Amino acid sequence: MTSMSRARAARRIATGAAYGGGGVGLAGAAVVGLMLAEVRLARRAVNSNGTAPHAPRAEGRYGNGFTVAGEPPLRLLMLGDSTAAGQGVRRAGQTPGALLASGLAAVAERPVELRNVALTGARSDDLERQVAAALADPERVPDICVIMIGANDVTHRMPPTRSVRHLSTAVRRLRTAGAEVVVGTCPDLGTIEPVQQPLRWLARRASRQLAAAQTIGVVEQGGRTVSLGDLLGPEFAANPRELFGPDSYHPSAEGYATAAMAVLPTLCAALGLWPADEERPDVSRREGFLPVARAAAEAASEAGTEVASAMQTGPRGPWALLKRRRRRRVGEAEPSPTSTSGV
């Protein structure tokens, strides 16, 4: 599927979500059902191999060494599913919330108060409850929220338009309350080991299609997205024993650290903590301004790619800024370009 066709598919889903449309088919129902059955079998390993059924509690204050009298801590809120909660690791400090809180405190040189309302097994329709809990106290509105959601929507066959509608509503409510919002889009379910080809390809396609549609919905509500799909793709596929936990479904401690490193720069940028020169598009890294649907399609294919609103409208509708903030490791090749982003 080309970048343009992926963009059109993502736009159809996002438009359906905005106008109350029904589901958009991802593939034949029988084939999708078979693929999802294999994914569910993989998930059963969570309860059969000694993996802790609950994520460690990581809520609290990070970066106490930066405390300044009279200056309140930054408030970081995690929402979403088991990935946002940190299921699959045993220590609180290994969860994505703790890693992001620690990293944010170091960059901001300010304590960070972490709260986590994510729920294992949650789908996007649970975000309404999570947002209500987060905003229950108007005196403690979070400064920034991180949402990780989508995998359970795919495995439970939630229509993608409905999925995006719930996510968009959550982002709008949080932004209206004054919080910045960063969404880690749907991970790549094609990396789950028990899922074999050609079902692995279908799982990847469904995941990326939802991730692209999520990006459109989030950006149009004033949030930012970071693609987790490819992060949980080639790197995880190459190192499944290192980056997946014992259940072969949730990330390991190293896997969560890899995801946190991809998301942290966007958190910092959303809060104005990133150097000004880093905010300018870098043509050499194929960054630039694109119609939001094209930016969404490109981001769904590359880990750590950020998409943020840039212009309200353009010749082809709303535009977005695509940034590749994640710095690649020594020896890690840059991905081959699929298209050139204009600036």
Coordinates of N, CA and C in Angstrom, one line a residue, residues 33 39 48 57 75 81-82 85 105 124-125 127 142 148 152 164 188 194 204 230 246 261 271 283 287 301 308 337:
G33 N -10.9 -12.3 11.5 CA -11.3 -13.1 12.7 C -10.2 -14.2 13.0
V39 N -3.9 -13.7 17.8 CA -3.5 -12.7 18.7 C -4.0 -13.0 20.1
S48 N -0.3 -17.4 32.0 CA 0.1 -18.8 32.1 C 1.6 -19.0 32.3
R57 N 2.9 -0.3 40.7 CA 2.4 1.1 41.0 C 3.6 2.1 41.0
R75 N 2.8 18.2 36.5 CA 1.9 17.1 36.6 C 1.8 16.3 35.3
D81 N -4.0 1.8 28.1 CA -4.1 0.3 28.3 C -2.9 -0.2 29.1
S82 N -2.7 -1.5 29.0 CA -1.6 -2.1 29.8 C -0.2 -1.6 29.5
A85 N 0.1 1.4 31.4 CA 0.2 1.1 32.9 C 1.6 0.5 33.2
A105 N 11.7 15.3 34.4 CA 12.2 16.0 35.6 C 13.6 16.5 35.3
S124 N -10.4 2.1 23.7 CA -10.6 3.5 23.6 C -11.9 4.0 24.2
D125 N -12.9 3.1 24.3 CA -14.1 3.6 24.9 C -14.0 3.7 26.4
L127 N -11.6 5.5 27.7 CA -10.9 6.8 27.9 C -11.9 7.8 28.5
P142 N -3.7 18.1 35.0 CA -2.3 17.7 34.6 C -1.8 18.8 33.6
M148 N -1.6 5.9 25.6 CA -1.2 4.8 24.8 C -2.4 3.9 24.7
N152 N -5.9 -3.2 22.0 CA -7.1 -3.9 22.3 C -8.3 -3.6 21.4
V164 N -11.4 5.9 16.9 CA -10.8 7.2 16.8 C -11.7 8.3 17.4
D188 N 2.4 -2.1 16.7 CA 2.4 -3.1 15.6 C 2.1 -4.5 16.2
P194 N 3.6 -15.6 18.3 CA 2.7 -16.7 17.8 C 1.9 -16.4 16.5
R204 N -0.2 -6.3 11.1 CA 0.6 -5.1 10.9 C -0.2 -4.0 10.1
D230 N 6.4 1.1 14.3 CA 7.7 0.5 13.9 C 8.7 0.3 15.0
P246 N 8.3 -11.7 29.3 CA 8.2 -13.2 29.4 C 6.9 -13.6 28.7
M261 N 12.1 6.6 25.3 CA 13.1 7.4 24.7 C 12.5 8.0 23.4
L271 N 5.8 21.0 26.0 CA 5.9 21.8 27.2 C 6.9 23.0 27.0
V283 N 15.4 19.3 6.8 CA 15.2 18.6 5.5 C 16.0 17.4 5.4
E287 N 12.0 15.9 7.3 CA 11.0 16.5 8.1 C 10.4 17.7 7.3
S301 N 4.5 4.5 9.7 CA 5.5 3.5 9.1 C 6.9 3.7 9.7
A308 N 2.4 17.0 14.6 CA 1.8 18.0 15.4 C 1.1 19.0 14.5
P337 N 13.8 6.2 2.5 CA 12.7 7.1 2.4 C 11.6 6.5 1.5

